[in-house]
Structures are given as structure tokens and as C-alpha cells.
CSV table of C-alpha atoms in Angstrom, one decimal:
chain,number,residue,atom,x,y,z
N,24,MET,CA,300.9,45.8,6.3
N,25,VAL,CA,302.6,42.8,8.5
N,26,GLN,CA,303.2,43.3,11.9
N,27,LYS,CA,306.7,42.4,13.2
N,28,GLY,CA,308.8,42.5,16.1
N,29,VAL,CA,308.7,42.7,19.7
N,30,ILE,CA,308.3,45.8,22.0
N,31,SER,CA,310.1,45.7,25.2
N,32,LEU,CA,309.4,48.6,27.6
N,33,GLY,CA,310.6,49.0,30.6
N,34,GLU,CA,314.5,50.8,32.2
N,35,ALA,CA,317.8,50.6,30.6
N,36,PHE,CA,320.4,49.7,33.5
N,37,VAL,CA,324.1,49.8,33.5
N,38,ASP,CA,325.4,47.2,35.6
N,39,PHE,CA,329.3,48.0,36.5
N,40,ILE,CA,331.0,45.1,37.9
N,41,SER,CA,334.3,45.3,39.9
N,42,ILE,CA,337.4,43.9,37.8
N,43,ASP,CA,339.4,43.1,41.3
N,44,GLN,CA,338.6,43.5,44.8
N,45,THR,CA,339.5,46.3,44.8
N,46,ASN,CA,336.1,47.1,44.0
N,47,THR,CA,337.8,50.5,42.8
N,48,LYS,CA,337.2,50.0,38.9
N,49,TYR,CA,334.6,48.4,36.9
N,50,GLN,CA,333.7,46.7,33.6
N,51,GLN,CA,330.3,48.6,32.3
N,52,LEU,CA,327.6,45.9,31.0
N,53,LEU,CA,324.1,47.0,28.7
N,54,GLY,CA,322.0,45.3,31.7
N,55,GLY,CA,317.6,45.4,33.3
N,56,ALA,CA,315.3,42.5,33.0
N,57,THR,CA,313.4,44.3,29.5
N,58,VAL,CA,316.8,45.5,27.8
N,59,ASN,CA,318.3,41.2,28.5
N,60,VAL,CA,314.3,40.4,26.6
N,61,ALA,CA,315.1,42.5,23.6
N,62,VAL,CA,318.7,42.1,22.8
N,63,GLY,CA,317.5,38.2,23.1
N,64,THR,CA,314.5,38.3,20.7
N,65,LYS,CA,316.9,40.3,18.8
N,66,ARG,CA,319.9,38.1,18.6
N,67,LEU,CA,317.2,34.9,18.2
N,68,GLY,CA,316.4,37.1,14.3
N,69,VAL,CA,313.1,38.8,15.4
N,70,PRO,CA,313.1,42.6,15.5
N,71,ALA,CA,313.6,44.4,18.5
N,72,TYR,CA,311.7,47.4,19.6
N,73,TYR,CA,312.7,49.0,23.0
N,74,LEU,CA,311.1,51.9,25.1
N,75,CYS,CA,312.2,53.9,27.4
N,76,LYS,CA,314.0,57.2,28.8
N,77,LEU,CA,317.6,57.7,27.6
N,78,GLY,CA,319.5,61.0,28.6
N,79,THR,CA,322.6,62.5,27.0
N,80,ASP,CA,325.4,62.5,29.0
N,81,GLU,CA,328.9,59.3,28.6
N,82,VAL,CA,326.5,56.6,30.2
N,83,SER,CA,323.6,57.3,28.5
N,84,GLN,CA,325.3,57.0,25.2
N,85,PHE,CA,326.9,54.2,26.1
N,86,VAL,CA,323.5,52.6,27.0
N,87,GLU,CA,322.5,53.9,22.8
N,88,ARG,CA,326.1,52.6,21.4
N,89,GLU,CA,325.6,49.0,22.8
N,90,PHE,CA,321.5,49.4,21.3
N,91,LYS,CA,322.9,49.9,18.1
N,92,LYS,CA,325.4,47.1,18.2
N,93,GLU,CA,322.4,44.4,19.4
N,94,GLN,CA,320.1,46.3,16.5
N,95,ILE,CA,318.0,47.5,18.7
N,96,ASP,CA,315.3,49.9,17.7
N,97,THR,CA,314.9,52.9,19.7
N,98,SER,CA,313.2,55.2,17.8
N,99,PHE,CA,310.2,55.1,19.3
N,100,SER,CA,312.6,56.3,22.6
N,101,VAL,CA,312.3,59.3,24.2
N,102,ARG,CA,315.9,61.5,25.1
N,103,THR,CA,316.2,64.1,28.0
N,104,PRO,CA,319.5,66.3,29.3
N,105,SER,CA,318.7,65.7,33.0
N,106,LYS,CA,317.9,62.0,32.3
N,107,SER,CA,320.6,59.7,34.5
N,108,ILE,CA,320.3,55.7,33.7
N,109,CYS,CA,319.9,53.6,36.5
N,110,GLY,CA,323.6,51.6,37.9
N,111,VAL,CA,324.0,48.5,39.8
N,112,TYR,CA,326.8,47.8,41.4
N,113,VAL,CA,328.3,44.6,41.6
N,114,HIS,CA,331.3,44.1,43.9
N,115,LEU,CA,333.8,40.9,44.4
N,116,ASN,CA,334.4,39.3,48.3
N,117,GLU,CA,337.6,38.0,49.3
N,118,ASN,CA,336.8,34.6,48.4
N,119,GLY,CA,336.8,36.4,44.6
N,120,GLU,CA,332.8,35.8,44.0
N,121,ARG,CA,330.4,38.5,43.0
N,122,TYR,CA,327.6,40.2,45.2
N,123,PHE,CA,324.8,42.8,44.7
N,124,HIS,CA,326.6,45.8,46.9
N,125,SER,CA,324.6,48.9,45.7
N,126,TYR,CA,321.9,50.2,43.1
N,127,VAL,CA,322.2,54.2,42.1
N,128,ASN,CA,319.2,56.2,40.2
N,129,LEU,CA,319.9,59.7,40.6
N,130,THR,CA,316.9,60.6,38.7
N,131,PRO,CA,313.9,58.0,40.1
N,132,ASP,CA,311.6,60.3,38.8
N,133,GLU,CA,312.8,60.9,35.4
N,134,VAL,CA,310.9,58.1,33.2
N,135,LEU,CA,308.5,57.8,30.3
N,136,VAL,CA,305.5,59.2,30.4
N,137,GLU,CA,302.3,57.9,28.7
N,138,ASP,CA,302.1,61.1,26.5
N,139,GLU,CA,305.0,60.4,25.5
N,140,LEU,CA,304.0,57.0,24.2
N,141,ARG,CA,303.0,56.6,20.7
N,142,ARG,CA,301.0,54.4,19.2
N,143,GLY,CA,302.6,53.7,15.6
N,144,VAL,CA,305.8,51.1,17.4
N,145,PHE,CA,302.2,49.0,18.4
N,146,ALA,CA,301.0,49.4,15.2
N,147,LYS,CA,304.0,47.6,13.3
N,148,ALA,CA,305.2,45.0,15.5
N,149,LYS,CA,303.4,41.4,16.8
N,150,ILE,CA,303.9,41.0,20.8
N,151,PHE,CA,304.0,44.0,23.5
N,152,TYR,CA,306.2,42.7,26.2
N,153,PHE,CA,306.4,43.9,30.1
N,154,GLY,CA,307.9,42.9,33.7
N,155,SER,CA,306.8,44.6,37.3
N,156,GLY,CA,310.0,46.4,37.9
N,157,THR,CA,308.7,49.7,37.0
N,158,LEU,CA,305.3,49.4,37.8
N,159,PHE,CA,306.2,50.7,41.2
N,160,HIS,CA,306.6,53.9,40.4
N,161,GLU,CA,302.8,56.1,39.5
N,162,LYS,CA,303.9,57.3,36.6
N,163,ALA,CA,305.8,54.4,34.5
N,164,ARG,CA,302.7,52.8,35.8
N,165,LYS,CA,300.7,54.6,34.3
N,166,THR,CA,302.6,54.7,31.0
N,167,THR,CA,302.2,50.8,30.8
N,168,GLU,CA,298.4,51.4,31.4
N,169,ARG,CA,298.2,53.0,28.6
N,170,ALA,CA,300.4,51.4,26.4
N,171,LEU,CA,298.6,48.1,27.2
N,172,ILE,CA,295.7,49.9,25.4
N,173,TYR,CA,297.6,50.8,22.3
N,174,ALA,CA,299.0,47.0,22.3
N,175,LYS,CA,295.1,45.9,22.9
N,176,ASP,CA,293.8,48.3,19.6
N,177,ALA,CA,296.8,46.5,17.5
N,178,GLY,CA,295.8,43.8,18.3
N,179,ASN,CA,299.3,42.4,20.0
N,180,ILE,CA,300.0,39.6,21.5
N,181,ILE,CA,300.7,41.1,25.6
N,182,ALA,CA,303.0,39.6,27.8
N,183,PHE,CA,304.0,39.5,31.4
N,184,ASP,CA,307.2,38.8,33.1
N,185,ALA,CA,306.5,39.1,37.2
N,186,ASN,CA,310.4,39.0,37.6
N,187,LEU,CA,309.8,40.4,41.0
N,188,ARG,CA,312.3,42.9,43.0
N,189,LEU,CA,310.8,43.2,46.5
N,190,LYS,CA,313.5,45.7,47.8
N,191,ARG,CA,312.1,48.2,45.2
N,192,TRP,CA,308.5,48.2,46.5
N,193,GLU,CA,307.1,50.0,49.9
N,194,SER,CA,305.5,46.2,51.0
N,195,GLU,CA,304.9,42.7,50.0
N,196,GLU,CA,301.1,43.4,49.9
N,197,TYR,CA,301.4,46.6,47.7
N,198,CYS,CA,303.5,44.9,45.3
N,199,ARG,CA,301.1,41.8,44.9
N,200,GLN,CA,298.2,44.1,44.5
N,201,THR,CA,299.7,46.4,41.9
N,202,VAL,CA,301.5,43.1,40.0
N,203,SER,CA,298.2,41.0,40.0
N,204,SER,CA,296.2,43.8,38.4
N,205,PHE,CA,297.8,43.6,35.6
N,206,LEU,CA,297.8,39.8,34.7
N,207,LYS,CA,293.9,40.8,33.2
N,208,TYR,CA,296.0,41.9,30.4
N,209,ALA,CA,298.0,39.4,29.3
N,210,HIS,CA,297.4,36.9,26.8
N,211,ILE,CA,301.4,35.4,28.3
N,212,VAL,CA,302.6,35.1,31.8
N,213,LYS,CA,306.1,34.1,33.0
N,214,LEU,CA,306.8,33.4,37.1
N,215,ALA,CA,309.5,31.7,38.9
N,216,GLU,CA,308.4,29.1,41.1
N,217,ASP,CA,308.8,31.5,44.1
N,218,GLU,CA,307.5,34.3,42.9
N,219,LEU,CA,304.0,32.4,42.3
N,220,GLN,CA,303.6,30.9,45.5
N,221,PHE,CA,304.8,35.1,46.5
N,222,LEU,CA,301.7,36.0,45.0
N,223,THR,CA,299.3,33.3,45.2
N,224,GLU,CA,300.4,33.3,49.0
N,225,THR,CA,300.8,29.2,48.9
N,226,ASP,CA,303.5,27.1,49.7
N,227,SER,CA,303.5,25.0,46.7
N,228,LEU,CA,303.9,24.5,43.1
N,229,ASP,CA,300.4,22.6,42.5
N,230,ALA,CA,298.1,25.3,45.1
N,231,GLY,CA,300.1,27.6,43.5
N,232,ILE,CA,298.7,26.8,40.2
N,233,ASP,CA,294.8,26.1,41.3
N,234,GLN,CA,294.8,29.6,42.8
N,235,PHE,CA,296.6,31.4,40.2
N,236,SER,CA,293.4,29.3,37.5
N,237,LYS,CA,291.3,32.4,38.9
N,238,TRP,CA,293.0,34.9,36.5
N,239,GLN,CA,292.0,32.4,33.1
N,240,ILE,CA,296.0,33.4,32.1
N,241,PRO,CA,295.6,31.7,28.3
N,242,TYR,CA,299.4,31.0,28.7
N,243,LEU,CA,300.9,30.5,32.2
N,244,PHE,CA,304.8,29.6,32.1
N,245,ILE,CA,306.7,28.6,35.5
N,246,THR,CA,310.4,28.1,35.4
N,247,MET,CA,311.6,26.2,38.7
N,248,GLY,CA,315.6,26.7,37.9
N,249,SER,CA,318.0,23.3,37.0
N,250,LYS,CA,314.5,20.9,37.2
N,251,GLY,CA,312.6,23.0,34.5
N,252,ALA,CA,309.7,24.5,33.6
N,253,CYS,CA,305.8,23.6,33.0
N,254,ALA,CA,302.9,25.3,31.1
N,255,ILE,CA,299.6,25.5,32.1
N,256,PHE,CA,297.2,25.9,28.4
N,257,ASN,CA,293.5,25.1,28.9
N,258,GLY,CA,293.8,23.2,32.4
N,259,ASN,CA,296.4,21.0,30.9
N,260,LYS,CA,299.8,21.1,32.5
N,261,VAL,CA,302.9,19.4,30.6
N,262,PHE,CA,307.1,19.6,32.7
N,263,VAL,CA,310.0,20.0,30.7
N,264,PRO,CA,313.2,19.1,32.2
N,265,ALA,CA,315.7,21.5,32.3
N,266,PRO,CA,318.6,20.3,29.7
N,267,ILE,CA,322.1,20.0,31.9
N,268,VAL,CA,324.5,22.2,31.4
N,269,GLU,CA,327.7,23.0,33.6
N,270,ALA,CA,326.0,26.3,35.3
N,271,ILE,CA,328.3,29.7,35.9
N,272,ASP,CA,326.1,32.0,36.1
N,273,THR,CA,322.8,32.0,36.2
N,274,THR,CA,322.0,36.0,35.6
N,275,GLY,CA,319.6,36.6,33.0
N,276,ALA,CA,318.4,32.8,32.4
N,277,GLY,CA,314.9,33.6,33.5
N,278,ASP,CA,315.5,36.5,30.6
N,279,ALA,CA,316.7,34.1,28.8
N,280,PHE,CA,314.4,31.6,28.9
N,281,MET,CA,311.4,34.8,27.7
N,282,SER,CA,313.6,35.7,25.1
N,283,ALA,CA,313.3,32.7,23.4
N,284,LEU,CA,309.3,32.2,23.8
N,285,LEU,CA,308.6,35.1,22.3
N,286,TYR,CA,310.4,33.9,19.7
N,287,SER,CA,308.5,30.8,19.7
N,288,PHE,CA,305.0,32.6,19.5
N,289,HIS,CA,306.4,35.1,17.3
N,290,GLU,CA,307.7,32.9,14.7
N,291,LYS,CA,304.6,30.1,15.2
N,292,GLY,CA,302.3,31.4,16.4
N,293,LEU,CA,299.7,30.6,19.3
N,294,PRO,CA,299.9,27.0,20.0
N,295,THR,CA,296.7,25.4,20.5
N,296,LYS,CA,298.2,22.1,21.1
N,297,LEU,CA,300.2,20.8,24.3
N,298,SER,CA,302.4,19.2,21.8
N,299,LEU,CA,303.6,22.7,20.3
N,300,LEU,CA,303.0,23.9,24.0
N,301,LYS,CA,306.0,21.8,24.5
N,302,GLU,CA,308.2,22.3,21.8
N,303,TYR,CA,308.0,26.3,22.9
N,304,VAL,CA,309.3,24.8,26.9
N,305,GLN,CA,311.9,22.9,25.6
N,306,PHE,CA,313.6,25.2,23.4
N,307,ALA,CA,313.3,28.3,26.0
N,308,ASN,CA,314.9,25.8,28.5
N,309,LYS,CA,317.7,25.4,26.0
N,310,VAL,CA,318.2,29.4,25.3
N,311,GLY,CA,317.9,29.5,29.4
N,312,ALA,CA,320.2,26.9,29.7
N,313,ALA,CA,322.9,27.9,27.8
N,314,ALA,CA,322.8,31.5,29.0
N,315,THR,CA,323.8,30.2,31.9
N,316,THR,CA,327.1,28.3,31.1
N,317,GLU,CA,329.2,31.8,30.5
N,318,ILE,CA,329.1,35.1,32.8
N,319,GLY,CA,326.9,38.1,32.7
N,320,SER,CA,323.1,37.9,31.4
N,321,LEU,CA,324.1,39.0,27.5
N,322,SER,CA,326.9,37.4,26.9
N,323,VAL,CA,326.2,34.3,24.5
N,324,ASN,CA,325.6,36.0,21.4
N,325,MET,CA,327.3,33.2,19.3
N,326,LEU,CA,326.3,30.5,21.9
N,327,TRP,CA,322.2,31.6,20.9
N,328,GLN,CA,323.4,31.6,17.1
N,329,LYS,CA,324.2,28.1,17.6
N,330,ILE,CA,321.3,26.6,18.8
N,331,ILE,CA,319.0,28.3,16.4
N,332,ASP,CA,321.0,27.7,13.5
């Protein structure tokens, strides 16, 4: 059987975006980094599977409808009436600027557990992708460890996006140690420049790359916002500047970059030459930049289609 598709493992979120400065009425949007990547890869034409725990209430039904609209396969996810979807509330200040107001998780222990994983999806897919967003939770961490065993057994390409959210962790050191312990599993690792420096406890890009070499990551990608991104392969570094765009909202740009990378690895395979690796980064930069030109992390469906056309 030919393996096709990308598995994303994580937690679905709903972003509640205030529609005016009274901050009493909200636009409801599907969100979460691993969700963004699942949607991004599917919009680029790659089959996408999403693994998480879902509920049965109105918010969960909204999430299910959005997944269906985006043609994300959630048949390997688990539903339980006791689960409430995490919510992120974004308010408007007096100047009309958005800001993070609160994070609500009424059922923090209702996560996908390791015994609820099904091997079948790993046999179907080509790439397994995960992030650090749930690794602070012991049960979710064990689920990820089991998923990595299944992914390795199935011969999946394994991709890891650090995507650090320090407020979720009990300490910086615990975050650093936990995230670092998962690097050894990955063929592909993506980090923002500040995440690289945090994990390596360095203060420059070159020093961070030097320290990171101890993990022997086959393909390392470091994003640097409007400056572009670089990739490291076999000890060689290639830097690719970002296209110039009029950025409106950078939310989800890193997830769009990751989606494009996974698309390239899925469609063209593991790059064995720096020239091909550079093409992958150029495309990822292009998609990441496109994601900044509209508000919201999942609002660029038609724009992405134009990119790949």
C-alpha cells in the first residue's frame, strides 16, 4: 500500500475573536498550531489526518463542522461527552488592536491517551507531525511517545515543530528538558530563532546552530520572521530571504511555513541536495509570507491555491 498523507497529533482550539471594543461578542474560529498545519497541508493538496479528543457539545460540533469543511480526516480521533474544547479569547483594546485576553480549558485532563491510538492511520500516512503544545501534560506526553513508536514502525517521516508556549509549562527548565528529549525522534525539526536560542541557552543564531548539532537532526529549519529562514543539512547551511509582503497579521505564519515544508517532503521526498532543500525553503517562505497578508491563521484558502497553481 502506498502511504499518503500527513498525520497531525495535538489539541483542537477555538479562537474567540472579539468583534468590537465592548469585548462581549465574538467571532468563532478553528485554531491551534497542529490544527493549522493539518488544514495547511490539506489546502496544499495533501491528505490530512487529525488525532485528538473531541467532545459532543456545541463548540465541539462547530470544530467537527470546520474539520469537515476543510476535508480533514478525524475518523481516528476520539469523542467523549465529558470533553470541552479549549478556548482562546482575543479582545480589542481602545486603539482597536487585538490582544490575548485569556485561555480557558475546562477539561485539562481530557486528552487523547495512548491506548486510544490506532496503528492503522500510521500505516496509511507518509508523515507524522507533532508539536510541543501538549507535552507538558503527562498523559498527552505518553500518547506522543506511543505515536512515535507507531510512526517509526510504519516508516513515517517524523516532523517536529517546537512551537514553544512557555506559559503552559511549570518552569523553563522543565520545558527545555522535555522538548529536547523529543528531538532525537525527528527527521525534520522546525524552530523559530528565539526557540533555538532558548533550547540551546545561547544568544546568537550561529551559536545556537552549533549547539544544536549534538542532536544530529537530518533536516533542521530555523525561521527568522521577515528576514527569512535557513536550513541545515549534513552540516551545511542554506539561507533563504523572505519575500517582501505587506504583513497584516503574523498569526499562524510559522504553521503555514511548516505546512509548506511537509507538502514538499510529501510530494518530492527527502532532499539529498542543498539546491532542492533551498527550493523547499523558498516555497515555505512564500506560503508563510502569504499567511501574514490576511487576518487569522486559517483565512488564506484561495491565496494558498494561487500559490500552488
